[in-house]
Amino acid sequence: MSDENDESNREAEKNARSHSEPAQDVHQWLEDVHFATLSTISQDEGIEGFPIGSVAPFAVDSDGKPYILIAEIAAHTKNLLSSDKMNLFIRNPESQGDPQTSWRASLIGRMKRVVSPRNKEKFSDEHLQNCIHVTDDEEDILLARYSERVPHADRYLKVHNFSFWKMESILKVRYIAGFGRICWISGEEMEIEKDAELEEIKQPSIEHMNEDHEDSMITLCEGSHSFVPERVELLDIEPRGILMQTYGPDRLVYSSFGKTISASDLRVEIVRLIKKARANIPSDTS
């Protein structure tokens, strides 16, 4: 029976890889889904060492790794401080009928607190040795990306005792894309390489948007982020979205494409973002 199971598992993995690239699928699913089941190793008396899970909103950094925003008093924070081992489980939220016929994935790895200069004084030197250190500007960008999915997240990060925690490493991913499409994905396969062609056209594209299409970016802010700034400046373009700085009010705003794009897709995808935003703005019927 064991040999038959091993052969069945090998055949399932072969079928999974023959349909599509599993790592690409998982990166897309991380764009499609904004909530996951986060499991950490419990430290509570009587259930020490057992996994405990709960629903957690998450965002994805430019390197493709998920991160969360949780309170200092949260059980997951206590657990992660003792063991950084964790699992992030995502599944198709639109599946109907038997959920086992649809896709799901478990991202297994290690999660560490993100610390910036503005908040490092809250932690001991010993604790800081086991953190992901970023600049204040990098933390602001994390907040912009997260706020696209969780509006008003800045209230928690800046006012309450919350911190970002990020998957520092993805060790393996259990990939299931339906019957017969099952495999393990290594952490190396989940690594993202820079798109050289997109990098080449990025700066000219940013300059063009800032010089000729500020009005379109204001429309994007109004229709997709529910506020109308006085001015907008495009700061960055990456394969998953664009980062803007607004003035009046002063905010960093991230708008995702909802997928990974190539250089040849850039113009079409920016136009699509703006058209979608424009459709969300109520017509003036007065």
mmCIF file of N, CA and C in Angstrom, residues 19-98:
data_model
loop_
_atom_site.group_PDB
_atom_site.id
_atom_site.type_symbol
_atom_site.label_atom_id
_atom_site.label_comp_id
_atom_site.label_asym_id
_atom_site.label_seq_id
_atom_site.Cartn_x
_atom_site.Cartn_y
_atom_site.Cartn_z
ATOM 1 N N HIS A 19 0.639 21.056 -16.037
ATOM 2 C CA HIS A 19 -0.419 21.990 -16.388
ATOM 3 C C HIS A 19 0.072 23.440 -16.375
ATOM 4 N N SER A 20 0.835 23.814 -15.368
ATOM 5 C CA SER A 20 1.287 25.197 -15.219
ATOM 6 C C SER A 20 2.456 25.211 -14.258
ATOM 7 N N GLU A 21 3.023 26.382 -14.073
ATOM 8 C CA GLU A 21 4.104 26.513 -13.109
ATOM 9 C C GLU A 21 3.500 26.769 -11.731
ATOM 10 N N PRO A 22 3.598 25.816 -10.815
ATOM 11 C CA PRO A 22 2.965 25.972 -9.501
ATOM 12 C C PRO A 22 3.376 27.234 -8.751
ATOM 13 N N ALA A 23 4.664 27.593 -8.799
ATOM 14 C CA ALA A 23 5.108 28.789 -8.074
ATOM 15 C C ALA A 23 4.419 30.038 -8.607
ATOM 16 N N GLN A 24 4.246 30.116 -9.917
ATOM 17 C CA GLN A 24 3.536 31.255 -10.507
ATOM 18 C C GLN A 24 2.087 31.284 -10.052
ATOM 19 N N ASP A 25 1.470 30.096 -9.968
ATOM 20 C CA ASP A 25 0.095 30.019 -9.481
ATOM 21 C C ASP A 25 -0.014 30.570 -8.067
ATOM 22 N N VAL A 26 0.900 30.166 -7.199
ATOM 23 C CA VAL A 26 0.834 30.598 -5.801
ATOM 24 C C VAL A 26 1.023 32.099 -5.697
ATOM 25 N N HIS A 27 1.939 32.660 -6.462
ATOM 26 C CA HIS A 27 2.115 34.113 -6.445
ATOM 27 C C HIS A 27 0.844 34.822 -6.898
ATOM 28 N N GLN A 28 0.141 34.250 -7.884
ATOM 29 C CA GLN A 28 -1.117 34.844 -8.318
ATOM 30 C C GLN A 28 -2.188 34.703 -7.242
ATOM 31 N N TRP A 29 -2.244 33.551 -6.601
ATOM 32 C CA TRP A 29 -3.235 33.361 -5.537
ATOM 33 C C TRP A 29 -3.011 34.348 -4.392
ATOM 34 N N LEU A 30 -1.754 34.671 -4.109
ATOM 35 C CA LEU A 30 -1.462 35.659 -3.065
ATOM 36 C C LEU A 30 -1.955 37.049 -3.453
ATOM 37 N N GLU A 31 -2.088 37.298 -4.756
ATOM 38 C CA GLU A 31 -2.693 38.546 -5.221
ATOM 39 C C GLU A 31 -4.217 38.481 -5.122
ATOM 40 N N ASP A 32 -4.778 37.326 -5.410
ATOM 41 C CA ASP A 32 -6.233 37.172 -5.466
ATOM 42 C C ASP A 32 -6.884 37.167 -4.086
ATOM 43 N N VAL A 33 -6.176 36.636 -3.096
ATOM 44 C CA VAL A 33 -6.730 36.439 -1.753
ATOM 45 C C VAL A 33 -6.082 37.414 -0.788
ATOM 46 N N HIS A 34 -6.877 38.037 0.055
ATOM 47 C CA HIS A 34 -6.363 39.035 0.989
ATOM 48 C C HIS A 34 -6.461 38.601 2.445
ATOM 49 N N PHE A 35 -7.036 37.419 2.694
ATOM 50 C CA PHE A 35 -7.126 36.868 4.041
ATOM 51 C C PHE A 35 -6.617 35.431 4.011
ATOM 52 N N ALA A 36 -5.942 35.027 5.073
ATOM 53 C CA ALA A 36 -5.401 33.676 5.151
ATOM 54 C C ALA A 36 -5.633 33.126 6.555
ATOM 55 N N THR A 37 -5.395 31.844 6.710
ATOM 56 C CA THR A 37 -5.356 31.242 8.038
ATOM 57 C C THR A 37 -3.899 31.169 8.470
ATOM 58 N N LEU A 38 -3.567 31.917 9.497
ATOM 59 C CA LEU A 38 -2.209 31.939 10.036
ATOM 60 C C LEU A 38 -2.136 30.960 11.200
ATOM 61 N N SER A 39 -1.181 30.052 11.140
ATOM 62 C CA SER A 39 -0.967 29.099 12.227
ATOM 63 C C SER A 39 0.421 29.292 12.819
ATOM 64 N N THR A 40 0.480 29.364 14.137
ATOM 65 C CA THR A 40 1.739 29.489 14.856
ATOM 66 C C THR A 40 1.777 28.437 15.962
ATOM 67 N N ILE A 41 2.928 28.316 16.632
ATOM 68 C CA ILE A 41 3.117 27.303 17.669
ATOM 69 C C ILE A 41 2.711 27.893 19.018
ATOM 70 N N SER A 42 1.670 27.338 19.610
ATOM 71 C CA SER A 42 1.110 27.893 20.836
ATOM 72 C C SER A 42 2.089 27.837 22.002
ATOM 73 N N GLN A 43 2.041 28.896 22.815
ATOM 74 C CA GLN A 43 2.817 28.972 24.044
ATOM 75 C C GLN A 43 1.921 28.955 25.282
ATOM 76 N N ASP A 44 0.606 28.838 25.068
ATOM 77 C CA ASP A 44 -0.325 28.865 26.187
ATOM 78 C C ASP A 44 -0.221 27.591 27.026
ATOM 79 N N GLU A 45 -0.406 27.738 28.309
ATOM 80 C CA GLU A 45 -0.284 26.622 29.236
ATOM 81 C C GLU A 45 -1.285 25.522 28.878
ATOM 82 N N GLY A 46 -0.774 24.319 28.811
ATOM 83 C CA GLY A 46 -1.614 23.168 28.516
ATOM 84 C C GLY A 46 -1.657 22.789 27.051
ATOM 85 N N ILE A 47 -1.346 23.750 26.167
ATOM 86 C CA ILE A 47 -1.331 23.435 24.726
ATOM 87 C C ILE A 47 -0.011 23.890 24.098
ATOM 88 N N GLU A 48 1.036 23.959 24.920
ATOM 89 C CA GLU A 48 2.345 24.348 24.403
ATOM 90 C C GLU A 48 2.771 23.380 23.290
ATOM 91 N N GLY A 49 3.289 23.963 22.209
ATOM 92 C CA GLY A 49 3.796 23.142 21.120
ATOM 93 C C GLY A 49 2.765 22.722 20.101
ATOM 94 N N PHE A 50 1.501 23.015 20.373
ATOM 95 C CA PHE A 50 0.453 22.683 19.410
ATOM 96 C C PHE A 50 0.217 23.873 18.472
ATOM 97 N N PRO A 51 -0.134 23.612 17.214
ATOM 98 C CA PRO A 51 -0.436 24.728 16.308
ATOM 99 C C PRO A 51 -1.781 25.348 16.632
ATOM 100 N N ILE A 52 -1.862 26.653 16.481
ATOM 101 C CA ILE A 52 -3.130 27.361 16.653
ATOM 102 C C ILE A 52 -3.307 28.299 15.470
ATOM 103 N N GLY A 53 -4.503 28.328 14.899
ATOM 104 C CA GLY A 53 -4.738 29.119 13.700
ATOM 105 C C GLY A 53 -5.850 30.128 13.866
ATOM 106 N N SER A 54 -5.773 31.201 13.098
ATOM 107 C CA SER A 54 -6.845 32.193 13.062
ATOM 108 C C SER A 54 -6.762 32.937 11.737
ATOM 109 N N VAL A 55 -7.837 33.628 11.406
ATOM 110 C CA VAL A 55 -7.898 34.376 10.154
ATOM 111 C C VAL A 55 -7.064 35.646 10.287
ATOM 112 N N ALA A 56 -6.250 35.924 9.271
ATOM 113 C CA ALA A 56 -5.390 37.106 9.308
ATOM 114 C C ALA A 56 -5.360 37.774 7.940
ATOM 115 N N PRO A 57 -5.650 39.077 7.880
ATOM 116 C CA PRO A 57 -5.406 39.808 6.633
ATOM 117 C C PRO A 57 -3.902 39.840 6.370
ATOM 118 N N PHE A 58 -3.515 39.890 5.102
ATOM 119 C CA PHE A 58 -2.102 39.967 4.771
ATOM 120 C C PHE A 58 -1.919 40.757 3.486
ATOM 121 N N ALA A 59 -0.722 41.232 3.274
ATOM 122 C CA ALA A 59 -0.319 41.866 2.015
ATOM 123 C C ALA A 59 0.952 41.182 1.541
ATOM 124 N N VAL A 60 1.403 41.557 0.353
ATOM 125 C CA VAL A 60 2.575 40.924 -0.235
ATOM 126 C C VAL A 60 3.606 42.002 -0.560
ATOM 127 N N ASP A 61 4.836 41.780 -0.123
ATOM 128 C CA ASP A 61 5.912 42.740 -0.378
ATOM 129 C C ASP A 61 6.410 42.595 -1.819
ATOM 130 N N SER A 62 7.300 43.489 -2.221
ATOM 131 C CA SER A 62 7.798 43.480 -3.592
ATOM 132 C C SER A 62 8.584 42.219 -3.921
ATOM 133 N N ASP A 63 9.079 41.511 -2.899
ATOM 134 C CA ASP A 63 9.805 40.267 -3.126
ATOM 135 C C ASP A 63 8.885 39.052 -3.155
ATOM 136 N N GLY A 64 7.567 39.290 -3.104
ATOM 137 C CA GLY A 64 6.598 38.202 -3.180
ATOM 138 C C GLY A 64 6.296 37.521 -1.867
ATOM 139 N N LYS A 65 6.847 38.029 -0.762
ATOM 140 C CA LYS A 65 6.635 37.385 0.526
ATOM 141 C C LYS A 65 5.513 38.067 1.311
ATOM 142 N N PRO A 66 4.615 37.292 1.902
ATOM 143 C CA PRO A 66 3.481 37.859 2.643
ATOM 144 C C PRO A 66 3.922 38.466 3.976
ATOM 145 N N TYR A 67 3.125 39.433 4.436
ATOM 146 C CA TYR A 67 3.349 39.991 5.762
ATOM 147 C C TYR A 67 2.015 40.390 6.369
ATOM 148 N N ILE A 68 1.987 40.476 7.700
ATOM 149 C CA ILE A 68 0.756 40.741 8.441
ATOM 150 C C ILE A 68 0.992 41.914 9.390
ATOM 151 N N LEU A 69 -0.089 42.401 9.978
ATOM 152 C CA LEU A 69 -0.030 43.465 10.981
ATOM 153 C C LEU A 69 -0.793 42.974 12.200
ATOM 154 N N ILE A 70 -0.084 42.763 13.316
ATOM 155 C CA ILE A 70 -0.742 42.204 14.501
ATOM 156 C C ILE A 70 -0.329 42.969 15.757
ATOM 157 N N ALA A 71 -1.207 42.899 16.769
ATOM 158 C CA ALA A 71 -1.004 43.627 18.021
ATOM 159 C C ALA A 71 0.005 42.914 18.914
ATOM 160 N N GLU A 72 0.605 43.694 19.786
ATOM 161 C CA GLU A 72 1.574 43.123 20.718
ATOM 162 C C GLU A 72 0.927 42.106 21.645
ATOM 163 N N ILE A 73 -0.371 42.298 21.949
ATOM 164 C CA ILE A 73 -1.040 41.392 22.881
ATOM 165 C C ILE A 73 -1.625 40.167 22.190
ATOM 166 N N ALA A 74 -1.515 40.080 20.874
ATOM 167 C CA ALA A 74 -2.098 38.954 20.139
ATOM 168 C C ALA A 74 -1.386 37.656 20.488
ATOM 169 N N ALA A 75 -2.160 36.550 20.462
ATOM 170 C CA ALA A 75 -1.573 35.239 20.741
ATOM 171 C C ALA A 75 -0.481 34.907 19.731
ATOM 172 N N HIS A 76 -0.692 35.299 18.466
ATOM 173 C CA HIS A 76 0.314 35.004 17.444
ATOM 174 C C HIS A 76 1.635 35.715 17.730
ATOM 175 N N THR A 77 1.563 36.930 18.278
ATOM 176 C CA THR A 77 2.787 37.648 18.619
ATOM 177 C C THR A 77 3.562 36.904 19.699
ATOM 178 N N LYS A 78 2.849 36.503 20.724
ATOM 179 C CA LYS A 78 3.477 35.736 21.810
ATOM 180 C C LYS A 78 4.107 34.461 21.264
ATOM 181 N N ASN A 79 3.392 33.793 20.369
ATOM 182 C CA ASN A 79 3.890 32.539 19.812
ATOM 183 C C ASN A 79 5.128 32.756 18.952
ATOM 184 N N LEU A 80 5.080 33.774 18.097
ATOM 185 C CA LEU A 80 6.191 34.034 17.184
ATOM 186 C C LEU A 80 7.446 34.501 17.911
ATOM 187 N N LEU A 81 7.263 35.156 19.048
ATOM 188 C CA LEU A 81 8.420 35.570 19.836
ATOM 189 C C LEU A 81 9.168 34.368 20.402
ATOM 190 N N SER A 82 8.439 33.267 20.587
ATOM 191 C CA SER A 82 9.064 32.058 21.113
ATOM 192 C C SER A 82 9.552 31.142 19.994
ATOM 193 N N SER A 83 8.764 31.062 18.920
ATOM 194 C CA SER A 83 9.145 30.243 17.760
ATOM 195 C C SER A 83 8.671 30.946 16.504
ATOM 196 N N ASP A 84 9.589 31.212 15.595
ATOM 197 C CA ASP A 84 9.214 31.918 14.367
ATOM 198 C C ASP A 84 8.668 30.991 13.291
ATOM 199 N N LYS A 85 8.487 29.716 13.619
ATOM 200 C CA LYS A 85 7.913 28.769 12.667
ATOM 201 C C LYS A 85 6.417 29.036 12.505
ATOM 202 N N MET A 86 5.942 29.046 11.251
ATOM 203 C CA MET A 86 4.541 29.354 11.013
ATOM 204 C C MET A 86 4.084 28.767 9.690
ATOM 205 N N ASN A 87 2.782 28.835 9.473
ATOM 206 C CA ASN A 87 2.167 28.385 8.227
ATOM 207 C C ASN A 87 1.079 29.378 7.842
ATOM 208 N N LEU A 88 1.040 29.737 6.571
ATOM 209 C CA LEU A 88 -0.005 30.613 6.050
ATOM 210 C C LEU A 88 -0.790 29.807 5.015
ATOM 211 N N PHE A 89 -2.057 29.562 5.305
ATOM 212 C CA PHE A 89 -2.896 28.743 4.431
ATOM 213 C C PHE A 89 -3.866 29.636 3.664
ATOM 214 N N ILE A 90 -3.854 29.520 2.349
ATOM 215 C CA ILE A 90 -4.784 30.266 1.504
ATOM 216 C C ILE A 90 -5.605 29.284 0.674
ATOM 217 N N ARG A 91 -6.825 29.694 0.331
ATOM 218 C CA ARG A 91 -7.684 28.838 -0.481
ATOM 219 C C ARG A 91 -8.578 29.693 -1.354
ATOM 220 N N ASN A 92 -9.150 29.087 -2.357
ATOM 221 C CA ASN A 92 -10.034 29.793 -3.278
ATOM 222 C C ASN A 92 -11.307 30.228 -2.562
ATOM 223 N N PRO A 93 -11.543 31.530 -2.388
ATOM 224 C CA PRO A 93 -12.733 31.983 -1.661
ATOM 225 C C PRO A 93 -14.014 31.848 -2.480
ATOM 226 N N GLU A 94 -13.869 31.593 -3.765
ATOM 227 C CA GLU A 94 -15.045 31.508 -4.636
ATOM 228 C C GLU A 94 -15.424 30.081 -4.986
ATOM 229 N N SER A 95 -14.773 29.109 -4.359
ATOM 230 C CA SER A 95 -15.082 27.716 -4.681
ATOM 231 C C SER A 95 -16.480 27.358 -4.206
ATOM 232 N N GLN A 96 -17.136 26.541 -4.956
ATOM 233 C CA GLN A 96 -18.480 26.078 -4.628
ATOM 234 C C GLN A 96 -18.497 24.563 -4.645
ATOM 235 N N GLY A 97 -19.389 23.982 -3.863
ATOM 236 C CA GLY A 97 -19.436 22.538 -3.797
ATOM 237 C C GLY A 97 -18.286 21.995 -2.975
ATOM 238 N N ASP A 98 -17.707 20.909 -3.408
ATOM 239 C CA ASP A 98 -16.620 20.255 -2.694
ATOM 240 C C ASP A 98 -15.371 21.132 -2.728
#
